[in-house]
Tab-separated table of C-alpha atoms in Angstrom:
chain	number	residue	atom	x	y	z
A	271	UNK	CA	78.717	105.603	98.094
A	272	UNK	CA	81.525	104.247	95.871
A	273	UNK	CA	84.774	105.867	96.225
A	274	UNK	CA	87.120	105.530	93.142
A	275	UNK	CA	91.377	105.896	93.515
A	276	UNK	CA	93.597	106.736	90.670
A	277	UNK	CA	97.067	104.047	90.638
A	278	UNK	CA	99.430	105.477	88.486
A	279	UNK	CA	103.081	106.683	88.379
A	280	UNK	CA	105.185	109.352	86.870
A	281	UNK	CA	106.829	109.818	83.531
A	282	UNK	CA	107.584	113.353	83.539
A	283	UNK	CA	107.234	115.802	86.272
A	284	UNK	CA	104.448	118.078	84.260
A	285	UNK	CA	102.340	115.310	83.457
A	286	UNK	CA	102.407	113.424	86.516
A	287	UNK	CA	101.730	117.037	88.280
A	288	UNK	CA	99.038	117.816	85.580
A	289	UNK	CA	97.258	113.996	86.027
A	290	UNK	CA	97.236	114.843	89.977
A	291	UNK	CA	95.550	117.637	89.752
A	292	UNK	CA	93.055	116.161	87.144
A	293	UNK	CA	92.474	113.348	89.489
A	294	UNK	CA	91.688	115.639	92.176
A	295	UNK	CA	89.298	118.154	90.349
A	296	UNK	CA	87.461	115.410	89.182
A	297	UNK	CA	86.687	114.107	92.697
A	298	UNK	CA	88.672	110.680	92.974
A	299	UNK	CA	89.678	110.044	96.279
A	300	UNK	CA	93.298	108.960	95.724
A	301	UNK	CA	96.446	108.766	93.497
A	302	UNK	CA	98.422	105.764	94.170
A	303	UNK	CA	101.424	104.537	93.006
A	304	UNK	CA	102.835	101.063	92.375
A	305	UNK	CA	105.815	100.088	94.140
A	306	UNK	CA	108.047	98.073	91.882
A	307	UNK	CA	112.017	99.049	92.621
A	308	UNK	CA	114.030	99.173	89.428
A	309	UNK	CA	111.136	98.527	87.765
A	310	UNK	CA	109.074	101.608	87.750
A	311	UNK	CA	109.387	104.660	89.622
A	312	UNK	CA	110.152	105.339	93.878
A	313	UNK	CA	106.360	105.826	95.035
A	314	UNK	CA	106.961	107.740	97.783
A	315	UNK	CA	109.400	110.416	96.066
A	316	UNK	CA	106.418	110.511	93.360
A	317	UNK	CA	103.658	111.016	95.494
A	318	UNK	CA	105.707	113.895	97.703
A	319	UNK	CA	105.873	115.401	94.020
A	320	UNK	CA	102.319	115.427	93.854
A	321	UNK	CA	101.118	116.483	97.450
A	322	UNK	CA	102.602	119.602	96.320
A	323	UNK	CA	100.132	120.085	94.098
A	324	UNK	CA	97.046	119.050	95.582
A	325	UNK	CA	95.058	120.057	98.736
A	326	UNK	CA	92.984	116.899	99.550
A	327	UNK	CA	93.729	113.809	97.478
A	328	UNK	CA	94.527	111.083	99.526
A	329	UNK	CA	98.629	109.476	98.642
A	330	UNK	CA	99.781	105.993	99.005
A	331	UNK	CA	101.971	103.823	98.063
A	332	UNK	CA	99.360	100.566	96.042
A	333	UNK	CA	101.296	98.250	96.808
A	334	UNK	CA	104.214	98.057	98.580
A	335	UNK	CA	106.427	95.138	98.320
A	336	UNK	CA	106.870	93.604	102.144
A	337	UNK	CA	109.402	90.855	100.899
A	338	UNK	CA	111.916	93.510	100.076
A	339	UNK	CA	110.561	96.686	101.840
A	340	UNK	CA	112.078	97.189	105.734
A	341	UNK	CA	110.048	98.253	108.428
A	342	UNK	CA	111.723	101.210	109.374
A	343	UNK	CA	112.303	102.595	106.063
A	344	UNK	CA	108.973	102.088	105.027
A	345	UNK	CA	107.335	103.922	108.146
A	346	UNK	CA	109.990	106.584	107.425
A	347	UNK	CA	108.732	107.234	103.746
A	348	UNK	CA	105.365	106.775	104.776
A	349	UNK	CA	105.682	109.214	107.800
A	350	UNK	CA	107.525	111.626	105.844
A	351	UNK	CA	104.788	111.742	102.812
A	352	UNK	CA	102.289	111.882	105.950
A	353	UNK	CA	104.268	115.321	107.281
A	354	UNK	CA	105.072	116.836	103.464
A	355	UNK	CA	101.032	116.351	102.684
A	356	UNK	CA	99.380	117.414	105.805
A	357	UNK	CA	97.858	114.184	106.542
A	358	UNK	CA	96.810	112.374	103.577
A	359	UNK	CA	99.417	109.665	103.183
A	360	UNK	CA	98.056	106.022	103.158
A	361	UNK	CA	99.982	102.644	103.548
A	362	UNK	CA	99.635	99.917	100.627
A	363	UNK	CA	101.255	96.549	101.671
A	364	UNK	CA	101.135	92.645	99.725
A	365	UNK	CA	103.403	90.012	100.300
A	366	UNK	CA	105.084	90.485	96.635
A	367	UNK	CA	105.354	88.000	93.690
A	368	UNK	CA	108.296	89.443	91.184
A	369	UNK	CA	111.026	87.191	91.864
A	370	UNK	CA	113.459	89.668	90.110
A	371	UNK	CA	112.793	92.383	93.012
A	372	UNK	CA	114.259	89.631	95.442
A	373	UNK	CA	117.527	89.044	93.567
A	374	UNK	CA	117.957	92.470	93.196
A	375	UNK	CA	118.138	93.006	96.947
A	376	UNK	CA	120.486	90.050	96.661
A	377	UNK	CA	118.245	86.929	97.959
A	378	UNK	CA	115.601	84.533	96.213
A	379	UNK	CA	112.032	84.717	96.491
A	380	UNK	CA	110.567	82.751	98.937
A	381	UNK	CA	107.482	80.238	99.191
A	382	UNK	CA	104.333	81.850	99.640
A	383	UNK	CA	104.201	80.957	103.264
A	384	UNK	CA	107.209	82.566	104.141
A	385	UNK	CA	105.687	85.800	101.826
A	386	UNK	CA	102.859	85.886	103.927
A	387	UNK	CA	104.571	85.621	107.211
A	388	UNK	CA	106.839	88.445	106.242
A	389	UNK	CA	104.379	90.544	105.014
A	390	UNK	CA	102.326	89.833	108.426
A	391	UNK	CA	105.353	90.656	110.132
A	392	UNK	CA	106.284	93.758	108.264
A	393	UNK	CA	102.950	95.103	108.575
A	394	UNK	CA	102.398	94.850	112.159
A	395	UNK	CA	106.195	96.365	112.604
A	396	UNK	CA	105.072	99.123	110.234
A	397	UNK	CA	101.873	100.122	112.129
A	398	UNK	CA	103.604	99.897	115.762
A	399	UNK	CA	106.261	101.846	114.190
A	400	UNK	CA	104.003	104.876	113.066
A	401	UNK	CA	102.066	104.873	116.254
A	402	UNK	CA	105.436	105.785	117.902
A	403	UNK	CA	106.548	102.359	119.501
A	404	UNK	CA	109.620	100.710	119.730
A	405	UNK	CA	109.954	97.691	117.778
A	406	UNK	CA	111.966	94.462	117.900
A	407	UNK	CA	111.599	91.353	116.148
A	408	UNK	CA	114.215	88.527	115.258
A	409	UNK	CA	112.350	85.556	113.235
A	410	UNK	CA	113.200	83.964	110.198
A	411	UNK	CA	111.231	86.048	108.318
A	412	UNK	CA	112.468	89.517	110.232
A	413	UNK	CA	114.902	91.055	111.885
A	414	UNK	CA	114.862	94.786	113.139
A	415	UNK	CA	116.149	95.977	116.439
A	416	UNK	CA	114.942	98.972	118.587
A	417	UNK	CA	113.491	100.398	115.521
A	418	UNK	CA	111.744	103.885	116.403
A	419	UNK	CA	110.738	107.009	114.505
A	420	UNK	CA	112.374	109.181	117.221
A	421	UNK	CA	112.064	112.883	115.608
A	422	UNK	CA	109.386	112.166	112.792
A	423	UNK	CA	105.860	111.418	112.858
A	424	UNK	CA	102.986	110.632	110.957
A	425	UNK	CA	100.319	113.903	111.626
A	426	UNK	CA	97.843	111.223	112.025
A	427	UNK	CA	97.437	109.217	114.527
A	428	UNK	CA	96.643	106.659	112.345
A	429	UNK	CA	97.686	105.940	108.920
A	430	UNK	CA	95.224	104.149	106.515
A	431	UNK	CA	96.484	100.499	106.077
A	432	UNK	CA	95.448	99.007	102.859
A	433	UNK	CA	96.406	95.155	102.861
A	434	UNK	CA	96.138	93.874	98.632
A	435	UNK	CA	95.803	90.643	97.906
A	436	UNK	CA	94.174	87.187	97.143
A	437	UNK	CA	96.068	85.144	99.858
A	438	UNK	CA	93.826	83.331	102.142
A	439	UNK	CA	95.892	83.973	104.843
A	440	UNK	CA	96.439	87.274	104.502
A	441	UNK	CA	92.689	87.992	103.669
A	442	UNK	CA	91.970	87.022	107.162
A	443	UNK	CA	94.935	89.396	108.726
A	444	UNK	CA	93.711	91.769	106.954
A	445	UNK	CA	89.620	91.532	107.585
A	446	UNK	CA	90.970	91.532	111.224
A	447	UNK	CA	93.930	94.399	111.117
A	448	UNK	CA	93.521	96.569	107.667
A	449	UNK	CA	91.277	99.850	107.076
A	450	UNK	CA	90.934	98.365	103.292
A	451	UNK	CA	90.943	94.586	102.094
A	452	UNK	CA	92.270	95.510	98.259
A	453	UNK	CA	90.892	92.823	96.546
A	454	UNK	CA	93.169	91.717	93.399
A	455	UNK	CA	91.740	88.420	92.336
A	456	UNK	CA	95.591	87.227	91.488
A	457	UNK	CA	96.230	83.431	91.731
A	458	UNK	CA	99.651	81.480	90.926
A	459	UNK	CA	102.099	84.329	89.246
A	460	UNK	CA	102.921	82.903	86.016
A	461	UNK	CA	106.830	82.777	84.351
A	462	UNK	CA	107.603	86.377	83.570
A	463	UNK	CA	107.162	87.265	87.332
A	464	UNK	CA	104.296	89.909	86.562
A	465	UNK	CA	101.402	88.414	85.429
A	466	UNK	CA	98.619	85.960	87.161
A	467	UNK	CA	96.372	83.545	86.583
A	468	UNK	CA	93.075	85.214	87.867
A	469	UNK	CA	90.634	84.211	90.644
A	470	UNK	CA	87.493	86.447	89.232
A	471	UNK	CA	84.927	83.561	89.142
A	472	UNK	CA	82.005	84.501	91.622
A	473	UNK	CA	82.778	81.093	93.722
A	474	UNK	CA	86.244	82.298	94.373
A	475	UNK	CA	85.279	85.465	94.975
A	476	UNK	CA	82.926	84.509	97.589
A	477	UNK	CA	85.884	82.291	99.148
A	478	UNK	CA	88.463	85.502	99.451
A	479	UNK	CA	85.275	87.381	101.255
A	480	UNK	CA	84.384	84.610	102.954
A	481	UNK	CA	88.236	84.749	104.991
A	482	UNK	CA	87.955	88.730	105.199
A	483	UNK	CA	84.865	88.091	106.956
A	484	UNK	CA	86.281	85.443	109.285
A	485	UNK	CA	89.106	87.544	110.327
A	486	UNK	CA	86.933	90.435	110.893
A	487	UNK	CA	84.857	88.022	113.225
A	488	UNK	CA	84.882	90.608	116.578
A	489	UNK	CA	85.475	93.795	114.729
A	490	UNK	CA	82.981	96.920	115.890
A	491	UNK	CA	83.278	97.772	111.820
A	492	UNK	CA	84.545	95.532	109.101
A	493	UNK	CA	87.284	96.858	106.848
A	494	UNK	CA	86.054	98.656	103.552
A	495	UNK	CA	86.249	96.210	100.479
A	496	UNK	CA	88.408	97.681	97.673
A	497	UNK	CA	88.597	96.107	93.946
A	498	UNK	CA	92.101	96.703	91.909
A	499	UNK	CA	90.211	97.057	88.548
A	500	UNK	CA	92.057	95.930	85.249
A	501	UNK	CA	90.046	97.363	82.790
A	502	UNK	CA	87.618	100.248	82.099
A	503	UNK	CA	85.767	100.423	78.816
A	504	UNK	CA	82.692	102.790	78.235
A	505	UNK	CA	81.136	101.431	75.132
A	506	UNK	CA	77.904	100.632	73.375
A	507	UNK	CA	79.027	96.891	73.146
A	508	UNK	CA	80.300	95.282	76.250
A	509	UNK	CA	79.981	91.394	74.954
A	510	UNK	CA	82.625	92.464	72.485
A	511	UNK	CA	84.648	94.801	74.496
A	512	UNK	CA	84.910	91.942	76.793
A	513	UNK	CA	85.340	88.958	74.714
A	514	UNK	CA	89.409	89.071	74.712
A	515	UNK	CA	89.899	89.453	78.124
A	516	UNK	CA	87.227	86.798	78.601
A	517	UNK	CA	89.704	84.765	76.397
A	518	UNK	CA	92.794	85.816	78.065
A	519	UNK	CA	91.516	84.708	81.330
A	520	UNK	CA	89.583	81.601	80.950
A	521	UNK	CA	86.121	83.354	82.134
A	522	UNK	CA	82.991	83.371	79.867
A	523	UNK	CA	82.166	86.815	78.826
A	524	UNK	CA	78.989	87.044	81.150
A	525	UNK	CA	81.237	85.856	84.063
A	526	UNK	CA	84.175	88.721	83.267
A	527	UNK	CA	81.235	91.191	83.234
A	528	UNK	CA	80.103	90.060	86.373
A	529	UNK	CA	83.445	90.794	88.334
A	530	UNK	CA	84.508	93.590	89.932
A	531	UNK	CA	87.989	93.606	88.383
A	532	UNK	CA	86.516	95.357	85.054
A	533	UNK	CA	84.124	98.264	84.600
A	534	UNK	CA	82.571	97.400	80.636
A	535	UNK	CA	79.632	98.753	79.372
A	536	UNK	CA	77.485	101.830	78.669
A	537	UNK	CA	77.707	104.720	81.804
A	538	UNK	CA	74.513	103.473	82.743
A	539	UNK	CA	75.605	99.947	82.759
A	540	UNK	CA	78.628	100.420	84.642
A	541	UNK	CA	76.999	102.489	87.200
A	542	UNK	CA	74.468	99.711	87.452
A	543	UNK	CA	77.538	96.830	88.029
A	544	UNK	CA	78.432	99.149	90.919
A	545	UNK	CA	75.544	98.707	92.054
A	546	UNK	CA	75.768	95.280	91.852
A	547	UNK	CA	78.985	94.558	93.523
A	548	UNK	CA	77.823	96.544	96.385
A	549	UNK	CA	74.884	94.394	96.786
A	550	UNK	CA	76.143	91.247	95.881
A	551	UNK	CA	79.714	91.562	97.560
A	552	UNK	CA	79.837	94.958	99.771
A	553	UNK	CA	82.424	96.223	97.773
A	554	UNK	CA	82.526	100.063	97.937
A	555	UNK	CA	85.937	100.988	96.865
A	556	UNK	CA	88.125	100.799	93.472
A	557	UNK	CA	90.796	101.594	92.484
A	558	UNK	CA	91.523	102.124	88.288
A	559	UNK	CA	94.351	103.103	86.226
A	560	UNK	CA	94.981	106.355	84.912
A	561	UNK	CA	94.160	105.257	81.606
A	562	UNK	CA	90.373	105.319	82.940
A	563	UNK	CA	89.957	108.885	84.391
A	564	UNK	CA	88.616	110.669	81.383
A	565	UNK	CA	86.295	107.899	81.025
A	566	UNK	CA	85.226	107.455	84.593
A	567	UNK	CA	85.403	111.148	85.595
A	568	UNK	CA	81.987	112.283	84.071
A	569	UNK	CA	80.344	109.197	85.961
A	570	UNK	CA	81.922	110.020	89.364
A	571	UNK	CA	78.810	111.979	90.819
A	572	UNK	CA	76.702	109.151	89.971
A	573	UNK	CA	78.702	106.524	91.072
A	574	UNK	CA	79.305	108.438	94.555
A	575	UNK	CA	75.511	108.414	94.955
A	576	UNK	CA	75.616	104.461	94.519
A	577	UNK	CA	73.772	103.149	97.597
C-alpha cells in the first residue's frame, strides 16, 4: 500500500488545529513539520498543538536540522511530543543546507563532509539517547557529555527515525540505521540558501537507491522508501501542468512526470505513477504539502490499495 504524510506548519492556532484534523479524517498517516529556526515555526511546540487534537496521526518533526540541533534537546522535544501524544511522535533528521541557520547559532556552515558526519553523529546520539543510554561523545563534529533523559521517556521503545536526504553517504547510514530513507532528490543548494539544483533524473535516482541498498546490505528488512513530493496537480493536462517545472529544473517534461518528486495528471494517472514508482523503485511512502490534501484526499483509498 502507499502511505501518504501531510508536511506543513502553523499560521494560526484554528487552522493549523482544523488542517490536523482534516489530515487525519481523511486517512493520511502523518502531519509533519519543517524545522527551520527563525525561519518558520518550532516543530515540536506545533505538533504538541496538534496531538491534542488528534487520536492517531502520526507527528514528526520533517526535517530536523542536525548541524544546529543538540542531541539532548532534540531527544527531549522528541520524547516529550512522544509522552504528550501517546506514542505517535516520529524523528526527522538531514544534515542541513541554510547557511543562515548556522550564523544564527553563531558559527558558519560547514563542508558537506563535516554536515554529514554531524548529522551521523547526532543521529546515533539521538537514538541511544531515547532508548535510555548514557551518551558521550567529544569529536570535532560533537561534543555532549553524560547526556541522559533521566525522568522522561519516549512511550515507545522505539521512535521512528526518518533520515532525508540525497547525500551518498548518508543514504547508506541510513539504508543501514533509519525506519524511512526520505528521498529528496536535492543536489548543490544554490545562493539564497533554500533552494537546489535537483537530482530527479531516473539514473540518479537509481544511484541514491543504489547506496540505500548497499547500506541495508545485512538488514532482516530494508528501510521503507519515502519521496518528499514538490508538487501535486490533478488535471486533465499533465504535459502542460508540467512544462514549467520541467523548465525550472532542467528535466524534459516526460522525465519530471516520471519522478516521484511530483504527482501530475488525471486521479487515474496519478494513481497509476504510484504504481509505477513502487514497481520501478519500491517506493511506498510520500510525503506532500498541505496545499495537496483536498486534491489527494479523495484518491487516498485507492492509492492505499496500490500493490
Amino acid at each position: 500500500m502507499a502511505i501518504f504524510s501531510v508536511q506543513s506548519g502553523p499560521t494560526d492556532a484554528a487552522s493549523w488545529s482544523d488542517l490536523a484534523r482534516r489530515v487525519e479524517a481523511a486517512g493520511f498517516d502523518a502531519l509533519l513539520a519543517a524545522d527551520h529556526p527563525g525561519h518558520g515555526p518550532s516543530p515540536f511546540v506545533a505538533l504538541a498543538a496538534a496531538a491534542a487534537v488528534t487520536s492517531t496521526l502520526g507527528l514528526g518533526s520533517y526535517v530536523s536540522n542536525a548541524g544546529v540541533r543538540e542531541p539532548i534537546l532534540l531527544a527531549t522535544d522528541v520524547a516529550t511530543l512522544d509522552v504528550v501524544s501517546g506514542g505517535r511522535a516520529r524523528l526527522g533528521l538531514g544534515a542541513g543546507h541554510t547557511p543562515a541557520e548556522w550564523r544564527a547559532v553563531g558559527r558558519e556552515r560547514p563542508d558537506v563532509a563535516a554536515r554529514v558526519r554531524r548529522c551521523v553523529a547526532v543521529a546515533e546520539a539521538v537514538r541511544d539517547l531515547l532508548a535510555g543510554n548514557e551518551v558521550t561523545v567529544d569529536t570535532p563534529e560533537l561534543a555532549a557529555y553524560a547526556a541522559r533523559l533521566t525522568e522522561l521517556r519516549p512511550v515507545r521503545d522505539r521512535v521512528p527515525l526518518t533520515m532525508g536526504t540525497a547525500n551518498s553517504t548518508l543514504l547508506r547510514w541510513a539504508g543501514a540505521h533509519a525506519d524511512v530513507v526520505g528521498l529528496t532528490g536535492f543536489g548543490r543548494t544554490l545562493a539564497d540558501g533554500h533552494a537546489h539544483d535537483v537530482r530527479w533524473r531516473a539514473d540518479q535516482i537509481e544511484a541514491q537507491l543504489a547506496h540505500v541498498a548497499a547500506g541495508a546490505a545485512g538488514r532482516d528488512a530494508p528501510p521503507a522508501l519515502e519521496s518528499l513530493v514538490q508538487q501535486v496537480t490533478v488535471t486533465d493536462d499533465a504535459e502542460a501542468a508540467a512544462a514549467p517545472i520541467a523548465a525550472d529544473t532542467g528535466l524534459t517534461v516526460a522525465d519530471l512526470l516520471a519522478t516521484p518528486f511530483v504527482l501530475i495528471g488525471t486521479a487515474d494517472e496519478i494513481v497509476a505513477a504510484v504504481a509505477e514508482h513502487r514497481r520501478r523503485w519500491g517506493i511506498t511512502r510520500y510525503v506532500v504539502r498541505a496545499g495537496a490534501v483536498d486534491a489527494l484526499a479523495p484518491l487516498l483509498p485507492r492509492l492505499a490499495a496500490v500493490a
